[in-house]
Short mmCIF file of C-alpha atoms in Angstrom, two decimals:
data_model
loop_
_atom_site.label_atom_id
_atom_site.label_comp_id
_atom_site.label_asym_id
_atom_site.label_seq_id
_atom_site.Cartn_x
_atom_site.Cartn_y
_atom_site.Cartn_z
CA UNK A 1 30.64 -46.25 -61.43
CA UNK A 2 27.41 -44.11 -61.72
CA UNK A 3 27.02 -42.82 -65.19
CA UNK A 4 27.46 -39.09 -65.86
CA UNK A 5 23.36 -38.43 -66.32
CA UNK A 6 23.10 -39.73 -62.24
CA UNK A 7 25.78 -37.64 -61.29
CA UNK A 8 24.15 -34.99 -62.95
CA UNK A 9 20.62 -35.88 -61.57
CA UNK A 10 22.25 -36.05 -58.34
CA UNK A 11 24.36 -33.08 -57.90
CA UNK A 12 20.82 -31.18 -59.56
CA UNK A 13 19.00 -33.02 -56.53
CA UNK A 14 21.60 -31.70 -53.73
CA UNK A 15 21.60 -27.99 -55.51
CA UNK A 16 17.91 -28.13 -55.07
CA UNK A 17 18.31 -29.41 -51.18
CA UNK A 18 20.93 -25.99 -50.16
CA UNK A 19 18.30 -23.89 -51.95
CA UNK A 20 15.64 -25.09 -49.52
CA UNK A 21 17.98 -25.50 -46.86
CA UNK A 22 19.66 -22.00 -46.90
CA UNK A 23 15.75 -20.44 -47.48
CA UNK A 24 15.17 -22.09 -43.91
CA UNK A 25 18.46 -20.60 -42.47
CA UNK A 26 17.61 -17.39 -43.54
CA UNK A 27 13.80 -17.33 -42.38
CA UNK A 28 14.93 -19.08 -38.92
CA UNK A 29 18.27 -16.08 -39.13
CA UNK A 30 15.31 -13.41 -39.21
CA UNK A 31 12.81 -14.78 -36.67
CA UNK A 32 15.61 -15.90 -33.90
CA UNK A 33 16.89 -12.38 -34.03
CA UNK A 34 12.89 -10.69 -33.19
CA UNK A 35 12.77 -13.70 -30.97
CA UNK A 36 16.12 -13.31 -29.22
CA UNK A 37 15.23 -9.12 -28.66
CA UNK A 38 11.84 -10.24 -27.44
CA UNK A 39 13.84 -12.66 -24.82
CA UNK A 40 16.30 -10.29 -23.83
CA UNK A 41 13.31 -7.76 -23.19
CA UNK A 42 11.61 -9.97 -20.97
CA UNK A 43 14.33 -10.93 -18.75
CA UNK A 44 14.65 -7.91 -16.75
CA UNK A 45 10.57 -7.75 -15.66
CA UNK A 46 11.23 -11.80 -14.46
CA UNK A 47 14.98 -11.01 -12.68
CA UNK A 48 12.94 -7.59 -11.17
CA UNK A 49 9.66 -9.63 -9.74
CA UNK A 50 12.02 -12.61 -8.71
CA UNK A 51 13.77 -9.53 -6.56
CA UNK A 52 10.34 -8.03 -5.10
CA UNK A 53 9.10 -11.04 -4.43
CA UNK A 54 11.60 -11.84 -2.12
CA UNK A 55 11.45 -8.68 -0.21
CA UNK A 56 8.16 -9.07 0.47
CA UNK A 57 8.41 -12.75 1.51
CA UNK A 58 11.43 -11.47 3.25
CA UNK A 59 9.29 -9.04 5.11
CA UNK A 60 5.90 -10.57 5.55
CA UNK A 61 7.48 -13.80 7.00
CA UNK A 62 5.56 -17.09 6.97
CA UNK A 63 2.94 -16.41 4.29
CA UNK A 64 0.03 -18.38 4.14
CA UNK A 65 -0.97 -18.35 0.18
CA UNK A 66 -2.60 -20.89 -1.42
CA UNK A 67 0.39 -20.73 -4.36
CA UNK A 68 2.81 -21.23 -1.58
CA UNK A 69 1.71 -24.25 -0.11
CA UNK A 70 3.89 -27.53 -0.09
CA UNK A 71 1.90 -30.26 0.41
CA UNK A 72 3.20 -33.28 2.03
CA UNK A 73 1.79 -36.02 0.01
CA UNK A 74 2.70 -35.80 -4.10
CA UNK A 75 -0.26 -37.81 -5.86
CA UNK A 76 -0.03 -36.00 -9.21
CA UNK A 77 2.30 -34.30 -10.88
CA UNK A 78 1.39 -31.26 -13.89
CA UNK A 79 3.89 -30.82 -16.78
CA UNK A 80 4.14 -28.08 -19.18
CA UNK A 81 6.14 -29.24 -22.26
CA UNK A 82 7.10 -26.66 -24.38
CA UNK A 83 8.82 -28.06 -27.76
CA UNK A 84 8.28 -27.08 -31.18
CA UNK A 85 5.34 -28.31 -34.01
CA UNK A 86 7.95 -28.62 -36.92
CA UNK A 87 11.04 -30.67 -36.78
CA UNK A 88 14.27 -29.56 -39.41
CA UNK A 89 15.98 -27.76 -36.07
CA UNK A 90 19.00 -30.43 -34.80
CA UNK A 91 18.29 -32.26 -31.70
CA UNK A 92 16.53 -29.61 -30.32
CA UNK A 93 13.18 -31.29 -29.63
CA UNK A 94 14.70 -34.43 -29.01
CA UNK A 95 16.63 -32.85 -26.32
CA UNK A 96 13.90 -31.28 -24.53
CA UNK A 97 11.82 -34.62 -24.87
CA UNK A 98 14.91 -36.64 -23.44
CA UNK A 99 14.98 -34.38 -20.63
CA UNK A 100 11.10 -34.45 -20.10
CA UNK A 101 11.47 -38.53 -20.39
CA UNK A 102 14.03 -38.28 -17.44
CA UNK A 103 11.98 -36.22 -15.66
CA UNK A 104 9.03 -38.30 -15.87
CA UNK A 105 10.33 -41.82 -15.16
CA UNK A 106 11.02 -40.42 -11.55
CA UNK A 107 7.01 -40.95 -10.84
CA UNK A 108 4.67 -43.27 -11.57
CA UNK A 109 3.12 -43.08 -15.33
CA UNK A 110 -0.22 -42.75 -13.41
CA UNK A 111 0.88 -39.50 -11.53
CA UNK A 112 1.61 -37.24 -14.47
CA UNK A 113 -0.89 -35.36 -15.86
CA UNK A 114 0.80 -33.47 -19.03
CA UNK A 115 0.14 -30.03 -21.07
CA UNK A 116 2.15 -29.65 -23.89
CA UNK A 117 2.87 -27.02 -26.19
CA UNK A 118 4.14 -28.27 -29.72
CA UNK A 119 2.87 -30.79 -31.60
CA UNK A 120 6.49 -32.63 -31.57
CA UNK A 121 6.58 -33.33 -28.11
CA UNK A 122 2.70 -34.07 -27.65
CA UNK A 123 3.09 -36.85 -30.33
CA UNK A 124 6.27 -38.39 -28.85
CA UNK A 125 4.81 -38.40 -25.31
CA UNK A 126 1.66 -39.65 -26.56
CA UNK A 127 3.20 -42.50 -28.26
CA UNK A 128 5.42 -43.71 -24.91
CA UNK A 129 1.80 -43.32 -23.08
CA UNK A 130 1.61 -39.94 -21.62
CA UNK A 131 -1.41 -38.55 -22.90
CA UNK A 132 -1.12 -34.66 -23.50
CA UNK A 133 -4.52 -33.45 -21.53
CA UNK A 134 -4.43 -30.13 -22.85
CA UNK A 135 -2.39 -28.67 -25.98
CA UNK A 136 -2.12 -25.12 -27.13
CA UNK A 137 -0.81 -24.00 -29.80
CA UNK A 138 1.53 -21.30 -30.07
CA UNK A 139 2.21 -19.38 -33.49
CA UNK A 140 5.86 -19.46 -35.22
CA UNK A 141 6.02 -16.43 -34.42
CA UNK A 142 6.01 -16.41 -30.63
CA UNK A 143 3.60 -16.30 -27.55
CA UNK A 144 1.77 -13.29 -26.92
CA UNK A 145 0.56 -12.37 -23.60
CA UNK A 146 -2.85 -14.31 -23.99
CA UNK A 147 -1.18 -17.46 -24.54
CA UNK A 148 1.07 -17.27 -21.11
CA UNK A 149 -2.41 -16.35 -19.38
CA UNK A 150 -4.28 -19.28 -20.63
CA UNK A 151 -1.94 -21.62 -20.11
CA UNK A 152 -0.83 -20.09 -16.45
CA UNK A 153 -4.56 -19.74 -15.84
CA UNK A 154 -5.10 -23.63 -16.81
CA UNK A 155 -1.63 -24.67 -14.55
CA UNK A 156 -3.13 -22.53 -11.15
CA UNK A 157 -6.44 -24.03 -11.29
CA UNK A 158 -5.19 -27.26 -11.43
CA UNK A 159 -2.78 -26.92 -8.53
CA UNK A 160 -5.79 -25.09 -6.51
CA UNK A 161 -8.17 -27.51 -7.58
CA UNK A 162 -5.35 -30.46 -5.99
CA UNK A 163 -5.56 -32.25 -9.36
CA UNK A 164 -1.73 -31.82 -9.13
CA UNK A 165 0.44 -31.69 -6.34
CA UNK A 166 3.30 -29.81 -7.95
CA UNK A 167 3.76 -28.51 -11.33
CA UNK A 168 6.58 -28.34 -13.23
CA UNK A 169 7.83 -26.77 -16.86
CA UNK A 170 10.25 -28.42 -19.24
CA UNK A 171 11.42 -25.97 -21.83
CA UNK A 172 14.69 -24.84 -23.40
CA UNK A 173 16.52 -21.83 -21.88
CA UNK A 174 17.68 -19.88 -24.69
CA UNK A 175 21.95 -19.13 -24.38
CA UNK A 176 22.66 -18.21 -28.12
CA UNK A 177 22.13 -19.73 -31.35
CA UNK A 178 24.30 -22.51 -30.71
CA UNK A 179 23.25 -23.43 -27.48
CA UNK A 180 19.88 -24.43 -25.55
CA UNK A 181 19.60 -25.77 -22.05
CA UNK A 182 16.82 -28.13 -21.45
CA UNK A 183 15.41 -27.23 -18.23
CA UNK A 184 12.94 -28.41 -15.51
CA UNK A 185 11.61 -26.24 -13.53
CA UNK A 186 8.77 -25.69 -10.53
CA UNK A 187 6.01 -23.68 -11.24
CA UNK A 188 3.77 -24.74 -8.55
CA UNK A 189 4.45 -24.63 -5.68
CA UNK A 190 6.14 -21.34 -6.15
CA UNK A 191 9.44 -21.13 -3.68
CA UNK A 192 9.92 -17.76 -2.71
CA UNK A 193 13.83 -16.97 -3.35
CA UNK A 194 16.03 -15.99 -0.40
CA UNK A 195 17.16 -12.89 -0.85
CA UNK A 196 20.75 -13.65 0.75
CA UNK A 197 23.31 -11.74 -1.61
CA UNK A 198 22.48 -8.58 1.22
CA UNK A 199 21.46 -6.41 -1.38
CA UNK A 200 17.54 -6.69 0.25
CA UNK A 201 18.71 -5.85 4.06
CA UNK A 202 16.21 -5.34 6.44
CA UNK A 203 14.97 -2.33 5.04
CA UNK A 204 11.86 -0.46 7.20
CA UNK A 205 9.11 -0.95 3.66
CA UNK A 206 6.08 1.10 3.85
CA UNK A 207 3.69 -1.08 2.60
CA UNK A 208 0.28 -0.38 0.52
CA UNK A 209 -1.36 -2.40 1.24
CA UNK A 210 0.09 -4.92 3.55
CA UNK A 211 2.87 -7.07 2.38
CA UNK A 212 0.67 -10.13 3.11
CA UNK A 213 -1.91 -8.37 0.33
CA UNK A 214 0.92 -7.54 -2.02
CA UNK A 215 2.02 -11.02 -2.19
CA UNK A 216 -1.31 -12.17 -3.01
CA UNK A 217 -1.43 -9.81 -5.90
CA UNK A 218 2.22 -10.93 -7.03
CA UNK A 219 2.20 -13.90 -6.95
CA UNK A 220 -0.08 -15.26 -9.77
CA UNK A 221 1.30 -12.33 -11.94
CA UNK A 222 4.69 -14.44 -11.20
CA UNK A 223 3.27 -17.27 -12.21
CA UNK A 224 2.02 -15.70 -15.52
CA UNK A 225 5.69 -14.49 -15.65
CA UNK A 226 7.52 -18.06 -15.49
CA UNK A 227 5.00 -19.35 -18.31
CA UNK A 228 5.52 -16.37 -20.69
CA UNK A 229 8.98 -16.27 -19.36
CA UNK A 230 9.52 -20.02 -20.36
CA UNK A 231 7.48 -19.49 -24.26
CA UNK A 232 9.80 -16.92 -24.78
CA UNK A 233 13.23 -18.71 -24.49
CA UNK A 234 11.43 -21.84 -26.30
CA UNK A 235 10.61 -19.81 -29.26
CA UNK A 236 14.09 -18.39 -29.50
CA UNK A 237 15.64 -21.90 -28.83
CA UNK A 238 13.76 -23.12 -31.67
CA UNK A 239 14.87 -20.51 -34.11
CA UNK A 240 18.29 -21.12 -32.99
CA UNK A 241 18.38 -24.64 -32.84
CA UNK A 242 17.00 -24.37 -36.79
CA UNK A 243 19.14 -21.88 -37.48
CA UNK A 244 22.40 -23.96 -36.76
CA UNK A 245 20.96 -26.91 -38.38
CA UNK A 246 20.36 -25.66 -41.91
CA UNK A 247 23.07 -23.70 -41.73
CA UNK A 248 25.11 -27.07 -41.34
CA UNK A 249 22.84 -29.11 -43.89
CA UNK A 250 23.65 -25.88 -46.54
CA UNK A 251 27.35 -26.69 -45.89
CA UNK A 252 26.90 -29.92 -46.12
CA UNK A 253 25.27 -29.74 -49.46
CA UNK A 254 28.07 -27.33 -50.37
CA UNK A 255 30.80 -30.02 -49.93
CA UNK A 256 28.74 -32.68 -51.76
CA UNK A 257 27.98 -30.86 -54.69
CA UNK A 258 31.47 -30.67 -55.31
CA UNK A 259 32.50 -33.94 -54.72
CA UNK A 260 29.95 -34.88 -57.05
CA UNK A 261 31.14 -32.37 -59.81
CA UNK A 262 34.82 -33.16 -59.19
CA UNK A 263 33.32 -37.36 -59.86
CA UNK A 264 31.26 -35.58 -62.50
CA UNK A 265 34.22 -34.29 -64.25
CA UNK A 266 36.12 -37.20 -63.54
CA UNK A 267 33.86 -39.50 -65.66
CA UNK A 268 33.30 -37.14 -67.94
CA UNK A 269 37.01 -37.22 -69.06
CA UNK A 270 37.11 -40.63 -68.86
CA UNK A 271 34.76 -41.17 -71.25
CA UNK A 272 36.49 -38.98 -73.67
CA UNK A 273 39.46 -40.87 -73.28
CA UNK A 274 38.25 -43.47 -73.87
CA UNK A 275 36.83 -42.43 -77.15
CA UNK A 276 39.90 -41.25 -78.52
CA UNK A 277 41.31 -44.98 -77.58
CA UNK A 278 38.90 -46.26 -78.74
CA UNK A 279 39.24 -43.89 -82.40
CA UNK A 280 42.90 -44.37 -82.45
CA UNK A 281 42.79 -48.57 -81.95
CA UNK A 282 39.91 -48.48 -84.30
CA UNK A 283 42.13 -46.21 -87.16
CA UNK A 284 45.29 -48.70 -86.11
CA UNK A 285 43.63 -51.46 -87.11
CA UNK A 286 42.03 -50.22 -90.30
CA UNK A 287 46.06 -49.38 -91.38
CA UNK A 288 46.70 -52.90 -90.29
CA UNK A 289 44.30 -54.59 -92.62
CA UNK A 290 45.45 -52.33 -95.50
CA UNK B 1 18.75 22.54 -7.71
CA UNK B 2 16.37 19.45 -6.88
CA UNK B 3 17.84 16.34 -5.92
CA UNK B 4 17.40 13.49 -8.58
CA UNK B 5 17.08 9.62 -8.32
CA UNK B 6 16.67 6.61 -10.65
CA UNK B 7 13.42 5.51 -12.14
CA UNK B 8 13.26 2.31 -14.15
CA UNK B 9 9.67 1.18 -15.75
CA UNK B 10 9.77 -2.28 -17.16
CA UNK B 11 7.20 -4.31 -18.79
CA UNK B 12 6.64 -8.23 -19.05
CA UNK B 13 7.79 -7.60 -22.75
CA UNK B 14 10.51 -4.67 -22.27
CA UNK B 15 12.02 -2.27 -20.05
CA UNK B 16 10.35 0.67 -21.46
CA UNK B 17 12.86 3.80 -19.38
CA UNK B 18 15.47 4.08 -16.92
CA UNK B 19 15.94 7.36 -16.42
CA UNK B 20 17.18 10.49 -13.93
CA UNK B 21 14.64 11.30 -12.26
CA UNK B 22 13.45 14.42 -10.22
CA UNK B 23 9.67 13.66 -8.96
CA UNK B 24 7.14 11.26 -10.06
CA UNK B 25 3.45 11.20 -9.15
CA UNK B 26 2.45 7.48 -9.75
CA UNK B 27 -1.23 6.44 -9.65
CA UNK B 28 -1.67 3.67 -6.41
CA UNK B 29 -4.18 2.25 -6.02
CA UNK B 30 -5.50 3.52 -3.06
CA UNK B 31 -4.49 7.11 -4.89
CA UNK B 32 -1.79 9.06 -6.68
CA UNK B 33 1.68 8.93 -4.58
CA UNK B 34 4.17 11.15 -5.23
CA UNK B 35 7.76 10.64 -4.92
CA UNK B 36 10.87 12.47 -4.32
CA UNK B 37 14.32 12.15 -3.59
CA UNK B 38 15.72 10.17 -0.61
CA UNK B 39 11.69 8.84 0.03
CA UNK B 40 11.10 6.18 2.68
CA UNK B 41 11.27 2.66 1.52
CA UNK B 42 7.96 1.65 -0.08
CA UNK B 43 6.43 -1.02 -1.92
CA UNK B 44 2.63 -0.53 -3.60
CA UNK B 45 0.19 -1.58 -6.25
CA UNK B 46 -0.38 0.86 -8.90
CA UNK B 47 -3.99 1.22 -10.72
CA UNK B 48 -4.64 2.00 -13.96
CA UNK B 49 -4.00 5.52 -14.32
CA UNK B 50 -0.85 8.40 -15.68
CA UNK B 51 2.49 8.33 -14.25
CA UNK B 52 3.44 11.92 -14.13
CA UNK B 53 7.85 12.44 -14.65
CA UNK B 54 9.55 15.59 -13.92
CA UNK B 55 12.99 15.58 -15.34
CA UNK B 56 15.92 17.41 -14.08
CA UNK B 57 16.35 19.78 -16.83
CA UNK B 58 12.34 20.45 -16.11
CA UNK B 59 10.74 18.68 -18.82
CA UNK B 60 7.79 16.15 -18.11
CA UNK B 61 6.23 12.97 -19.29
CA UNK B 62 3.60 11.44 -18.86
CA UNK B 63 3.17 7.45 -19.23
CA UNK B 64 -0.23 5.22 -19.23
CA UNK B 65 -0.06 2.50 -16.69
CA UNK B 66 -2.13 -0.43 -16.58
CA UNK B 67 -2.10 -1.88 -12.69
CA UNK B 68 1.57 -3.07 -11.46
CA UNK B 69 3.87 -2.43 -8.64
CA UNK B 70 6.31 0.07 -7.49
CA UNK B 71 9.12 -0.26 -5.06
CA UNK B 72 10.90 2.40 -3.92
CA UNK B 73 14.57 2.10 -1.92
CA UNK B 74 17.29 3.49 -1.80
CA UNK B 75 16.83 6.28 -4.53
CA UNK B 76 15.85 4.36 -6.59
CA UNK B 77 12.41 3.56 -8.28
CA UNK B 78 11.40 0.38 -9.93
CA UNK B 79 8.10 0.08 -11.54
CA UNK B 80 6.71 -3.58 -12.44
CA UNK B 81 4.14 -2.63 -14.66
CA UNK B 82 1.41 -4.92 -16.70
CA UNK B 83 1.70 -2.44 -19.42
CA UNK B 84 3.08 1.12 -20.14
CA UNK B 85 3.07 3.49 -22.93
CA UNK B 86 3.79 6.64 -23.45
CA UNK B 87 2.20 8.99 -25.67
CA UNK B 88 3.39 8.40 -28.48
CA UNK B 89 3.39 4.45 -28.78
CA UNK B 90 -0.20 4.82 -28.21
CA UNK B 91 -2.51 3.28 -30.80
CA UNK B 92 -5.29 5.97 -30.45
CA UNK B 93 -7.76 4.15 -33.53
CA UNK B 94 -7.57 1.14 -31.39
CA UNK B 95 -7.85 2.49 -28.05
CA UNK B 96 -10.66 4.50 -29.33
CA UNK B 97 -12.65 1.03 -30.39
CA UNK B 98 -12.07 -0.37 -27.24
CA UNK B 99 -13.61 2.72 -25.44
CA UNK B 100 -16.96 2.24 -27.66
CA UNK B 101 -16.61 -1.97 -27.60
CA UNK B 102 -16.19 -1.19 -23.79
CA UNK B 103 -19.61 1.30 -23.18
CA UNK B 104 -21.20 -1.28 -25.25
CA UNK B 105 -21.12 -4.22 -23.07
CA UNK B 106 -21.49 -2.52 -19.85
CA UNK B 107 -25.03 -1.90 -21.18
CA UNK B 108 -25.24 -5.53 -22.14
CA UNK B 109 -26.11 -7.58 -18.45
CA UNK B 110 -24.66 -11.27 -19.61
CA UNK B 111 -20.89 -9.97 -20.10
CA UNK B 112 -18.93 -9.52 -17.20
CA UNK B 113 -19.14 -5.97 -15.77
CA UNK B 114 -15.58 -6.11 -14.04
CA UNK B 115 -14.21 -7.06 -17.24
CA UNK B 116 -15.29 -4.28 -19.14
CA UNK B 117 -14.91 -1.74 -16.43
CA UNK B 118 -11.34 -2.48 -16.71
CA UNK B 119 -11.06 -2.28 -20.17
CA UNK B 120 -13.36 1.04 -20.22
CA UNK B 121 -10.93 2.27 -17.41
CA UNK B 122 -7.66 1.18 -19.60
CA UNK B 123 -9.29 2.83 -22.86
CA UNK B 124 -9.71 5.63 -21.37
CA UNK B 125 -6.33 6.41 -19.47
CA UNK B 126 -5.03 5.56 -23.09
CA UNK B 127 -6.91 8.45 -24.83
CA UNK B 128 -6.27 11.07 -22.05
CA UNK B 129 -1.97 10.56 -22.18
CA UNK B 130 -2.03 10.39 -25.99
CA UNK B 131 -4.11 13.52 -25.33
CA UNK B 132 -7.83 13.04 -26.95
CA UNK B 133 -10.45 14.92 -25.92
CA UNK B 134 -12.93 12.28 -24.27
CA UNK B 135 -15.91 14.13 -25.61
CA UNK B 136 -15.14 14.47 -28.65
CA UNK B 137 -14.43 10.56 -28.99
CA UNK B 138 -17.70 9.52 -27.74
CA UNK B 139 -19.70 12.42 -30.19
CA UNK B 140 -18.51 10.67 -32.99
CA UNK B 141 -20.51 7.38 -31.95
#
């Protein structure tokens, strides 16, 4: 049995542990809500372009747009990985990176051509020999605008420039604090939605300019969209994922700092019990011998 | 009594109003459109430029819009819109800088000059909703 100075050393480590761990909690508590406001924000400019997109595709018919274009033969693949650069947040960059490893192992190694975002999943994917070619990094604190642009900018030109066929994002779509969805989804190509719920009947638009020219203004806006779209949810994923996680690990330290002090206690009286045996055998035999 | 219909105005990083509206004059891009009640179905680019609201209990706003779109059916108004602020959210120190930073490098020939025109356009719609005198802004310098 340990003695009572390593319980004590012990229980003083775990106290130390919950501090740290419920300073996390809190700073990931007060981040996940700006991030969570900044996600719900953003949702109704995607769901809104997602909508006017499709009347226009709806409208213009068979568009022929560079971003639109399907091509037949899939050499390369682009990735976007979006994870997070710290770890201490629960399975939340391992499932994103599981997810991304799925996703991958459907092509040749030779085909994908990754970005990443995070320094967790860039060194993961680096190690099972998927280079990142381009990392950005994006603040605790969330994307801003500039950092969709760059990295939308970076994802179009390589799709125009055919160094990638297709181009897909893995990121985690933000539900609450307790739960992420790892998701894969296109970029590029962009697949114009079907408007089929009948809420976009064929309506008699005016259009200025053409619908043809409004489409080509859209649609790399949309792209921009998905990207800053996709940064958003990650960074509220993140703060959620952490959230729950050192939440748990302050419970956890909770419970064993008092099964240590109950132990504690334990051996404390112990040893005093068996002092006072060890008193009264010692004063018994004294009265013996006299 | 004017008839009214719904505007909404949302940014990639909010949904800035959704309102009762009774006319808005919203700056296209080939030109200001205005729009009432029961208008024909419509889809455009907006510019950089003021969106001019009329409530229905006559008071007006004006909003700064940086480029976007608008779509317009059934009563209903929905503007896309890179940016918007209204008067008030507007940081007039900074849009003030970025009017100088802006006249500065369209007399400098390496930077680009589409760049800046935009951002010397976008200063300047800034200042004139939160309501600064454009003269005044560029005696100070």
């Amino acid at each position: 049995m340990a003695t009572l100075r390593q319980i004590r050393q012990r229980i003083r480590i775990a106290r130390n542990i919950q501090q740290i761990t419920r300073a996390m909690k809190m700073i990931a508590a007060a981040r996940l809500k700006r991030a969570q406001d900044r996600v719900m924000a953003a949702r109704p400019y995607s769901e809104k372009m997602q909508t006017l997109i499709g009347t226009l595709a709806l409208a213009s018919g068979s568009v022929e747009h560079p971003l639109l274009q399907v091509r037949e033969q899939v050499r390369h693949i682009g990735v976007l990985l979006i994870t997070a650069d710290r770890g201490l947040c629960g399975s939340y960059n391992t499932n994103i990176i599981r997810r991304c490893m799925e996703f991958v192992q459907q092509y040749e190694q030779d085909q994908i051509r990754l970005l990443t975002v995070g320094k967790k999943g860039m060194q993961f994917m680096t190690r099972r020999g998927y280079p990142s070619v381009q990392h950005y990094t994006v603040p605790m604190s969330g994307p801003t605008v500039a950092h969709a642009q760059e990295i939308a900018r970076a994802a179009q030109e390589m799709f125009l420039s055919e160094q990638v066929d297709e181009f897909y994002v893995v990121f985690s779509r933000f539900r609450s604090a307790l739960v992420q969805i790892p998701t894969v989804q296109r970029l590029l190509p962009i697949e114009p939605i079907a408007m089929e719920d009948g809420r976009v009947e064929h309506l008699e638009f005016i259009f200025e300019p053409s619908s043809e020219e409004l489409l080509r203004r859209l649609l790399p806006r949309y792209v921009f969209n998905m990207v800053y779209q996709a940064l958003l949810e990650s960074t509220a994923s993140e703060h959620g994922a952490r959230m729950t996680a050192m939440s748990s690990a302050t419970d956890n330290a909770g419970k064993m700092i008092s099964t240590l002090t109950l132990n504690l206690n334990r051996a404390r009286q112990a040893a005093i019990t068996k002092e006072i045996l060890e008193v009264v055998s010692g004063a018994e035999a004294l009265k013996e011998s006299m | 009594m004017a008839k009214s219909f719904h505007l909404e105005v949302v940014t990639p990083d909010r949904s800035l109003l959704s309102e009762e509206v009774v006319s808005i004059v919203a700056p296209g891009v080939q030109g200001y459109l205005g729009v009432l009640a029961n208008h024909a179905p419509l889809v455009t680019e907006l510019g950089i430029g003021v969106l001019h609201i009329r409530y229905p209990d006559d008071t007006e706003e004006q909003v700064a819009i940086e480029g976007g779109f608008m779509e317009v059916a059934h009563n209903r108004v929905l503007i896309l819109a890179d940016a918007a602020e209204r008067p008030q959210d507007i940081d007039i120190q900074r849009a003030r800088e970025a009017l100088l930073r802006a006249r500065q490098r369209l007399n400098d020939p390496t930077v680009d000059r589409e760049r800046a025109r935009a951002a010397l356009e976008r200063a300047i719609n800034r200042l004139r909703v939160a309501g600064v005198e454009l003269g005044k802004v560029l005696e100070e310098d």
